[in-house]
Amino acid sequence: MLRLQSSSIWPATLVAGLVFGLVLILSNIAFFSLLELKGLDLLFTLRGVLPSPDSIVIVAIDEPSMAEIKQQWPWPRSLHARLTRQLHQAGAAVIGFDILFAEPSEPAEDQALALALREAGNGVLSSALSVVNDPLFRHTIRIDPISALRETAWVGGAFVSIDPDGVVRRARLLAPDLPSFALQVVRRYLEQPAVGTAAALESRHFSQKELLQELLIDYRGPPKTIQTVSYYQALDPDHLLPPGIFTGKIVLVGRMLEAIPEPQRLSGDTFLTPFSWTGGNPAAGVEIQATLVDDLLNGRFIAKPTPVERWLGLLALALVASLLATRLKPLAALIATLLLAALYLAIAWAAFAATSLWLPVLSG
């Protein structure tokens, strides 16, 4: 009996080894890797929409604001100065502008915004990196806000990465010479006496080594999942918004225009996310920055197994499936294999929902 069982294990082991080798080969093919990313999008969809964070509010430069303010974009910086004062008076803990003020406007306008940011003392402005790729060289240019504004607020860059299918799933939070916009916002927020210290970010959640790496963004849901109000409402919060909506909150200001006809013609500040394939709507850059801020505050980015853990898990799964296939009749083996695949998908969903752990769906 022992000899029979041993002889039946060897074919299963051989099949498991062949399948495992095939998966390893396929995983190095770009198309297979792209499908694996779609598996991550599926896990987001199966998990569903998470509640909006309590500590973040987005002030959207949207169509209703364009209609109410009745001024051509870009708006005068004195208007942003007025918004800054209103948010500061309303008790905002941090005021972040996901708007690039790289060129000077009228001197009086620039001075008005600089004065408002200096009075608030809790502003964060956006920077950008422009990459010039040439067959002979690669040149990166840092584009900062004008000096009058840079001296009154912290500055951070938006380092998001776009995958081959056009979806933003990753971001880098720290460059060697420039922190990210989201990281600067969180550091400024943690400086608040009621919250903690900026050093708590590294000690409590992430090391500098982790911040220098690309991290997988843990989206809460499709656009407008994070609490959003219109710019014109924030200009008059006492009459147009609920009391205390900005008190102690991180407030991020950015464009969130919906008049975008086709995904392949997205504006420079609008991106596809893992929820776009079901909802169909891209997300504004300020929403992605708000999501990064939320992930940093909660210490929650998407985790994935190490290559060794992934290979061992796939080898074990292949061995179990091979044992079923070699010991059962063909129809029963097919049904058992399908049930095993469904069980693996359920485990991947449960792990993702509970701990934000991404198990490779397609490989399994």
CSV table of C-alpha atoms in Angstrom, one decimal:
chain,number,residue,atom,x,y,z
A,1,MET,CA,0.0,0.0,0.0
A,2,LEU,CA,2.8,2.4,0.9
A,3,ARG,CA,4.6,1.6,-2.4
A,4,LEU,CA,1.4,2.3,-4.3
A,5,GLN,CA,0.9,5.7,-2.7
A,6,SER,CA,4.5,6.6,-3.2
A,7,SER,CA,4.3,5.7,-6.9
A,8,SER,CA,1.2,7.8,-7.4
A,9,ILE,CA,2.8,10.8,-5.8
A,10,TRP,CA,5.7,11.0,-8.3
A,11,PRO,CA,3.5,11.7,-11.4
A,12,ALA,CA,1.7,14.5,-9.4
A,13,THR,CA,5.1,15.9,-8.3
A,14,LEU,CA,6.3,15.9,-11.9
A,15,VAL,CA,3.1,17.6,-13.2
A,16,ALA,CA,3.3,20.2,-10.3
A,17,GLY,CA,7.0,20.9,-11.3
A,18,LEU,CA,6.1,21.4,-14.9
A,19,VAL,CA,3.2,23.7,-14.1
A,20,PHE,CA,5.3,25.7,-11.7
A,21,GLY,CA,8.0,26.1,-14.3
A,22,LEU,CA,5.5,27.2,-16.9
A,23,VAL,CA,4.1,29.8,-14.5
A,24,LEU,CA,7.6,31.2,-13.8
A,25,ILE,CA,8.2,31.5,-17.6
A,26,LEU,CA,4.9,33.2,-18.2
A,27,SER,CA,5.3,35.6,-15.3
A,28,ASN,CA,8.3,37.2,-17.1
A,29,ILE,CA,6.2,38.0,-20.2
A,30,ALA,CA,4.8,41.5,-20.3
A,31,PHE,CA,1.3,40.5,-21.3
A,32,PHE,CA,1.1,38.0,-18.4
A,33,SER,CA,2.3,40.7,-16.0
A,34,LEU,CA,-0.4,43.1,-17.4
A,35,LEU,CA,-3.1,40.5,-16.8
A,36,GLU,CA,-1.8,40.1,-13.2
A,37,LEU,CA,-2.3,43.8,-12.7
A,38,LYS,CA,-5.9,43.3,-13.8
A,39,GLY,CA,-6.1,40.7,-11.1
A,40,LEU,CA,-5.2,43.4,-8.6
A,41,ASP,CA,-8.0,45.6,-10.0
A,42,LEU,CA,-10.4,42.6,-9.6
A,43,LEU,CA,-9.5,42.4,-5.9
A,44,PHE,CA,-10.2,46.1,-5.5
A,45,THR,CA,-13.6,45.6,-7.1
A,46,LEU,CA,-14.4,42.5,-4.9
A,47,ARG,CA,-13.4,44.3,-1.8
A,48,GLY,CA,-15.7,47.2,-2.6
A,49,VAL,CA,-15.7,50.8,-1.5
A,50,LEU,CA,-14.2,51.7,1.9
A,51,PRO,CA,-15.5,54.5,4.1
A,52,SER,CA,-14.2,58.0,3.5
A,53,PRO,CA,-11.4,59.1,5.9
A,54,ASP,CA,-12.3,61.5,8.6
A,55,SER,CA,-9.2,63.6,8.4
A,56,ILE,CA,-9.1,64.7,4.8
A,57,VAL,CA,-11.3,67.1,2.7
A,58,ILE,CA,-10.8,67.9,-0.9
A,59,VAL,CA,-11.7,71.4,-2.2
A,60,ALA,CA,-12.4,70.8,-5.9
A,61,ILE,CA,-11.9,73.3,-8.7
A,62,ASP,CA,-14.9,71.9,-10.6
A,63,GLU,CA,-17.6,72.9,-13.1
A,64,PRO,CA,-19.9,74.4,-10.4
A,65,SER,CA,-17.1,76.6,-9.2
A,66,MET,CA,-16.3,77.7,-12.7
A,67,ALA,CA,-19.9,78.7,-13.1
A,68,GLU,CA,-20.1,80.5,-9.8
A,69,ILE,CA,-16.8,82.3,-9.9
A,70,LYS,CA,-17.1,83.3,-13.6
A,71,GLN,CA,-13.4,83.7,-14.2
A,72,GLN,CA,-11.2,82.2,-16.8
A,73,TRP,CA,-8.6,79.6,-15.6
A,74,PRO,CA,-6.0,80.2,-14.2
A,75,TRP,CA,-7.8,82.1,-11.5
A,76,PRO,CA,-6.0,85.1,-9.9
A,77,ARG,CA,-3.9,84.2,-7.0
A,78,SER,CA,-5.6,86.7,-4.8
A,79,LEU,CA,-8.6,84.3,-5.0
A,80,HIS,CA,-6.4,81.4,-3.7
A,81,ALA,CA,-5.3,83.8,-1.0
A,82,ARG,CA,-8.9,84.4,0.0
A,83,LEU,CA,-9.5,80.7,0.1
A,84,THR,CA,-6.4,80.2,2.2
A,85,ARG,CA,-7.6,82.7,4.8
A,86,GLN,CA,-11.1,81.1,4.9
A,87,LEU,CA,-9.6,77.7,5.4
A,88,HIS,CA,-7.3,78.9,8.1
A,89,GLN,CA,-10.1,80.7,9.9
A,90,ALA,CA,-12.2,77.5,9.6
A,91,GLY,CA,-9.5,75.6,11.5
A,92,ALA,CA,-7.8,73.6,8.7
A,93,ALA,CA,-4.7,71.8,10.1
A,94,VAL,CA,-2.9,71.7,6.7
A,95,ILE,CA,-3.7,73.5,3.5
A,96,GLY,CA,-2.2,71.8,0.4
A,97,PHE,CA,-2.4,73.2,-3.1
A,98,ASP,CA,-2.1,70.5,-5.7
A,99,ILE,CA,-1.6,73.3,-8.2
A,100,LEU,CA,1.8,74.2,-9.8
A,101,PHE,CA,2.5,77.9,-9.3
A,102,ALA,CA,5.7,77.7,-11.5
A,103,GLU,CA,5.3,81.1,-13.3
A,104,PRO,CA,4.9,84.6,-11.9
A,105,SER,CA,1.7,86.4,-12.4
A,106,GLU,CA,0.9,90.0,-11.5
A,107,PRO,CA,3.2,91.0,-8.6
A,108,ALA,CA,0.3,92.1,-6.4
A,109,GLU,CA,-1.4,88.7,-7.0
A,110,ASP,CA,1.7,86.7,-6.1
A,111,GLN,CA,2.3,88.8,-3.0
A,112,ALA,CA,-1.4,88.3,-1.9
A,113,LEU,CA,-1.0,84.5,-2.0
A,114,ALA,CA,2.4,84.6,-0.4
A,115,LEU,CA,1.1,86.8,2.5
A,116,ALA,CA,-1.9,84.5,3.0
A,117,LEU,CA,0.3,81.4,3.1
A,118,ARG,CA,2.7,83.0,5.6
A,119,GLU,CA,-0.2,84.0,7.9
A,120,ALA,CA,-1.7,80.5,7.8
A,121,GLY,CA,1.7,78.9,8.4
A,122,ASN,CA,0.6,75.4,7.4
A,123,GLY,CA,0.7,75.5,3.6
A,124,VAL,CA,2.1,72.9,1.2
A,125,LEU,CA,2.6,73.5,-2.5
A,126,SER,CA,3.2,71.2,-5.4
A,127,SER,CA,6.4,70.8,-7.4
A,128,ALA,CA,7.0,68.7,-10.5
A,129,LEU,CA,9.7,66.8,-12.3
A,130,SER,CA,10.0,67.1,-16.1
A,131,VAL,CA,12.0,64.3,-17.8
A,132,VAL,CA,13.7,64.9,-21.1
A,133,ASN,CA,14.5,61.5,-22.8
A,134,ASP,CA,17.0,61.7,-25.7
A,135,PRO,CA,18.9,58.8,-27.4
A,136,LEU,CA,22.1,60.1,-25.9
A,137,PHE,CA,21.0,61.3,-22.5
A,138,ARG,CA,18.2,61.6,-19.9
A,139,HIS,CA,17.7,64.9,-18.2
A,140,THR,CA,15.4,65.6,-15.3
A,141,ILE,CA,14.3,69.2,-14.5
A,142,ARG,CA,12.7,70.1,-11.2
A,143,ILE,CA,10.0,72.7,-11.5
A,144,ASP,CA,9.3,74.5,-8.2
A,145,PRO,CA,6.8,77.2,-7.3
A,146,ILE,CA,8.1,80.8,-7.7
A,147,SER,CA,10.4,81.9,-5.0
A,148,ALA,CA,7.9,84.3,-3.4
A,149,LEU,CA,5.6,81.3,-2.7
A,150,ARG,CA,8.3,78.7,-2.0
A,151,GLU,CA,9.6,80.8,1.0
A,152,THR,CA,6.2,80.7,2.7
A,153,ALA,CA,5.2,77.0,2.4
A,154,TRP,CA,6.7,73.5,2.2
A,155,VAL,CA,7.1,72.0,-1.2
A,156,GLY,CA,6.7,68.4,-2.4
A,157,GLY,CA,6.5,66.6,-5.8
A,158,ALA,CA,3.9,64.3,-7.2
A,159,PHE,CA,5.7,61.1,-8.0
A,160,VAL,CA,3.1,58.8,-9.4
A,161,SER,CA,3.9,56.0,-11.9
A,162,ILE,CA,1.6,55.0,-14.8
A,163,ASP,CA,1.5,51.2,-15.6
A,164,PRO,CA,1.6,50.0,-19.3
A,165,ASP,CA,-2.3,49.9,-19.3
A,166,GLY,CA,-2.5,53.6,-18.3
A,167,VAL,CA,-3.5,52.9,-14.7
A,168,VAL,CA,-1.8,54.6,-11.7
A,169,ARG,CA,-1.2,51.9,-9.1
A,170,ARG,CA,2.2,53.0,-7.7
A,171,ALA,CA,3.8,56.1,-6.2
A,172,ARG,CA,7.2,57.1,-4.8
A,173,LEU,CA,7.0,59.2,-1.6
A,174,LEU,CA,10.6,60.3,-1.3
A,175,ALA,CA,13.2,61.2,-3.9
A,176,PRO,CA,16.9,61.8,-2.9
A,177,ASP,CA,16.5,65.6,-3.1
A,178,LEU,CA,12.7,66.1,-2.8
A,179,PRO,CA,10.0,64.7,-0.6
A,180,SER,CA,6.6,64.0,-2.2
A,181,PHE,CA,3.7,66.3,-1.9
A,182,ALA,CA,1.7,63.7,0.2
A,183,LEU,CA,4.7,63.1,2.5
A,184,GLN,CA,5.1,66.9,3.1
A,185,VAL,CA,1.4,67.2,3.9
A,186,VAL,CA,1.5,64.3,6.4
A,187,ARG,CA,4.7,65.7,8.0
A,188,ARG,CA,3.1,69.1,8.4
A,189,TYR,CA,-0.1,67.4,9.8
A,190,LEU,CA,1.9,65.4,12.4
A,191,GLU,CA,3.5,68.5,13.6
A,192,GLN,CA,0.1,69.6,15.0
A,193,PRO,CA,0.2,69.4,18.9
A,194,ALA,CA,-3.0,67.4,18.9
A,195,VAL,CA,-1.6,64.8,16.4
A,196,GLY,CA,2.1,64.1,17.2
A,197,THR,CA,5.4,64.8,15.6
A,198,ALA,CA,6.8,64.6,12.1
A,199,ALA,CA,9.3,62.0,13.3
A,200,ALA,CA,6.4,59.7,14.2
A,201,LEU,CA,5.9,59.1,10.5
A,202,GLU,CA,9.2,57.2,10.1
A,203,SER,CA,9.2,55.6,13.5
A,204,ARG,CA,5.5,54.5,13.6
A,205,HIS,CA,4.8,53.6,10.0
A,206,PHE,CA,7.6,53.7,7.4
A,207,SER,CA,11.4,53.7,7.3
A,208,GLN,CA,13.3,56.0,4.9
A,209,LYS,CA,14.2,52.9,2.8
A,210,GLU,CA,10.5,52.1,2.3
A,211,LEU,CA,9.7,55.7,1.4
A,212,LEU,CA,12.3,55.7,-1.3
A,213,GLN,CA,10.7,52.7,-3.0
A,214,GLU,CA,7.6,52.6,-5.2
A,215,LEU,CA,4.6,51.6,-3.1
A,216,LEU,CA,1.3,50.2,-4.3
A,217,ILE,CA,-1.5,52.6,-3.6
A,218,ASP,CA,-4.4,51.3,-1.5
A,219,TYR,CA,-7.4,53.1,-3.1
A,220,ARG,CA,-10.6,53.4,-1.0
A,221,GLY,CA,-12.9,53.6,-4.0
A,222,PRO,CA,-13.8,55.5,-7.2
A,223,PRO,CA,-13.7,59.3,-7.6
A,224,LYS,CA,-15.5,61.3,-4.9
A,225,THR,CA,-15.0,58.5,-2.3
A,226,ILE,CA,-13.0,61.0,-0.2
A,227,GLN,CA,-15.1,63.9,1.1
A,228,THR,CA,-15.2,66.6,-1.5
A,229,VAL,CA,-16.6,70.2,-1.6
A,230,SER,CA,-16.6,72.7,-4.3
A,231,TYR,CA,-14.1,75.6,-4.3
A,232,TYR,CA,-16.9,78.2,-4.3
A,233,GLN,CA,-18.4,76.6,-1.3
A,234,ALA,CA,-15.1,76.7,0.6
A,235,LEU,CA,-14.9,80.5,-0.1
A,236,ASP,CA,-18.0,80.9,2.0
A,237,PRO,CA,-18.1,77.9,4.4
A,238,ASP,CA,-20.3,79.6,7.0
A,239,HIS,CA,-23.2,79.8,4.7
A,240,LEU,CA,-22.6,77.0,2.2
A,241,LEU,CA,-21.1,74.1,4.2
A,242,PRO,CA,-21.8,72.3,7.5
A,243,PRO,CA,-20.2,73.8,10.6
A,244,GLY,CA,-16.7,72.5,11.5
A,245,ILE,CA,-16.2,70.7,8.2
A,246,PHE,CA,-12.5,71.9,8.0
A,247,THR,CA,-11.7,71.9,11.7
A,248,GLY,CA,-8.5,69.9,12.3
A,249,LYS,CA,-8.6,68.5,8.8
A,250,ILE,CA,-6.1,68.2,6.0
A,251,VAL,CA,-7.5,70.2,3.1
A,252,LEU,CA,-6.2,69.6,-0.4
A,253,VAL,CA,-7.1,72.0,-3.2
A,254,GLY,CA,-6.9,70.8,-6.8
A,255,ARG,CA,-8.7,70.6,-10.2
A,256,MET,CA,-11.5,68.0,-10.5
A,257,LEU,CA,-13.1,68.8,-13.8
A,258,GLU,CA,-15.4,66.1,-15.3
A,259,ALA,CA,-15.6,67.4,-18.9
A,260,ILE,CA,-13.2,64.9,-20.3
A,261,PRO,CA,-14.6,63.0,-23.3
A,262,GLU,CA,-12.3,60.0,-23.7
A,263,PRO,CA,-9.8,58.2,-21.4
A,264,GLN,CA,-7.1,58.2,-24.1
A,265,ARG,CA,-7.3,62.0,-24.1
A,266,LEU,CA,-7.0,62.6,-20.3
A,267,SER,CA,-5.6,65.9,-19.2
A,268,GLY,CA,-2.3,66.0,-17.4
A,269,ASP,CA,-3.9,66.0,-14.0
A,270,THR,CA,-6.4,63.2,-14.6
A,271,PHE,CA,-5.6,59.5,-14.3
A,272,LEU,CA,-7.1,56.0,-14.5
A,273,THR,CA,-7.3,54.0,-11.3
A,274,PRO,CA,-8.1,50.3,-10.5
A,275,PHE,CA,-11.8,51.4,-10.1
A,276,SER,CA,-11.9,53.0,-13.5
A,277,TRP,CA,-12.6,49.8,-15.4
A,278,THR,CA,-15.9,49.3,-13.6
A,279,GLY,CA,-16.9,52.9,-12.9
A,280,GLY,CA,-15.5,54.3,-16.1
A,281,ASN,CA,-14.4,57.5,-14.5
A,282,PRO,CA,-10.8,58.7,-14.2
A,283,ALA,CA,-9.6,60.3,-10.9
A,284,ALA,CA,-8.2,63.7,-10.5
A,285,GLY,CA,-4.6,64.1,-9.4
A,286,VAL,CA,-5.7,65.7,-6.1
A,287,GLU,CA,-7.7,62.6,-5.3
A,288,ILE,CA,-4.7,60.4,-5.8
A,289,GLN,CA,-2.7,62.7,-3.6
A,290,ALA,CA,-5.4,62.5,-0.9
A,291,THR,CA,-5.4,58.7,-1.1
A,292,LEU,CA,-1.6,58.7,-0.6
A,293,VAL,CA,-2.0,61.0,2.4
A,294,ASP,CA,-4.6,58.6,3.8
A,295,ASP,CA,-2.4,55.6,3.2
A,296,LEU,CA,0.6,57.3,4.9
A,297,LEU,CA,-1.5,58.3,8.0
A,298,ASN,CA,-2.9,54.8,8.3
A,299,GLY,CA,0.4,52.9,7.5
A,300,ARG,CA,-1.6,51.0,4.8
A,301,PHE,CA,-0.2,50.4,1.3
A,302,ILE,CA,-0.8,47.3,-0.7
A,303,ALA,CA,1.6,44.6,0.4
A,304,LYS,CA,2.6,41.6,-1.7
A,305,PRO,CA,4.6,38.4,-0.9
A,306,THR,CA,8.3,38.2,-1.4
A,307,PRO,CA,9.4,36.3,-4.6
A,308,VAL,CA,10.3,33.3,-2.4
A,309,GLU,CA,7.0,33.3,-0.6
A,310,ARG,CA,5.2,33.6,-3.9
A,311,TRP,CA,7.0,30.7,-5.5
A,312,LEU,CA,6.6,28.4,-2.5
A,313,GLY,CA,2.8,29.2,-2.4
A,314,LEU,CA,2.4,28.6,-6.1
A,315,LEU,CA,4.4,25.3,-5.9
A,316,ALA,CA,2.2,24.1,-3.1
A,317,LEU,CA,-1.0,25.0,-4.9
A,318,ALA,CA,0.3,23.2,-8.1
A,319,LEU,CA,1.1,20.1,-6.0
A,320,VAL,CA,-2.3,20.0,-4.5
A,321,ALA,CA,-4.0,20.4,-7.8
A,322,SER,CA,-1.8,17.7,-9.4
A,323,LEU,CA,-2.6,15.2,-6.6
A,324,LEU,CA,-6.3,15.8,-7.2
A,325,ALA,CA,-5.8,15.4,-11.0
A,326,THR,CA,-3.9,12.1,-10.8
A,327,ARG,CA,-6.1,10.5,-8.2
A,328,LEU,CA,-9.5,11.3,-9.4
A,329,LYS,CA,-11.5,10.5,-12.6
A,330,PRO,CA,-11.3,13.1,-15.3
A,331,LEU,CA,-14.7,14.7,-14.6
A,332,ALA,CA,-14.2,14.7,-10.9
A,333,ALA,CA,-10.7,16.0,-11.3
A,334,LEU,CA,-12.0,18.9,-13.4
A,335,ILE,CA,-14.6,19.8,-10.9
A,336,ALA,CA,-12.1,19.6,-8.0
A,337,THR,CA,-9.7,21.8,-9.8
A,338,LEU,CA,-12.3,24.4,-10.5
A,339,LEU,CA,-13.3,24.3,-6.8
A,340,LEU,CA,-9.7,24.7,-5.8
A,341,ALA,CA,-9.3,27.7,-8.1
A,342,ALA,CA,-12.5,29.3,-6.6
A,343,LEU,CA,-11.1,28.6,-3.1
A,344,TYR,CA,-7.9,30.3,-4.0
A,345,LEU,CA,-9.7,33.3,-5.3
A,346,ALA,CA,-11.7,33.5,-2.1
A,347,ILE,CA,-8.6,33.3,0.0
A,348,ALA,CA,-6.9,36.0,-2.2
A,349,TRP,CA,-10.0,38.2,-1.7
A,350,ALA,CA,-10.2,37.6,2.0
A,351,ALA,CA,-6.5,38.4,2.5
A,352,PHE,CA,-6.8,41.6,0.4
A,353,ALA,CA,-9.9,42.7,2.3
A,354,ALA,CA,-8.5,42.0,5.7
A,355,THR,CA,-4.8,43.0,5.4
A,356,SER,CA,-4.4,44.7,1.9
A,357,LEU,CA,-2.2,41.7,0.9
A,358,TRP,CA,-2.1,41.1,-2.9
A,359,LEU,CA,-1.9,37.4,-3.7
A,360,PRO,CA,-1.2,36.8,-7.4
A,361,VAL,CA,-4.7,35.9,-8.8
A,362,LEU,CA,-3.8,34.9,-12.4
A,363,SER,CA,-0.7,32.9,-11.4
A,364,GLY,CA,-2.8,30.9,-8.9
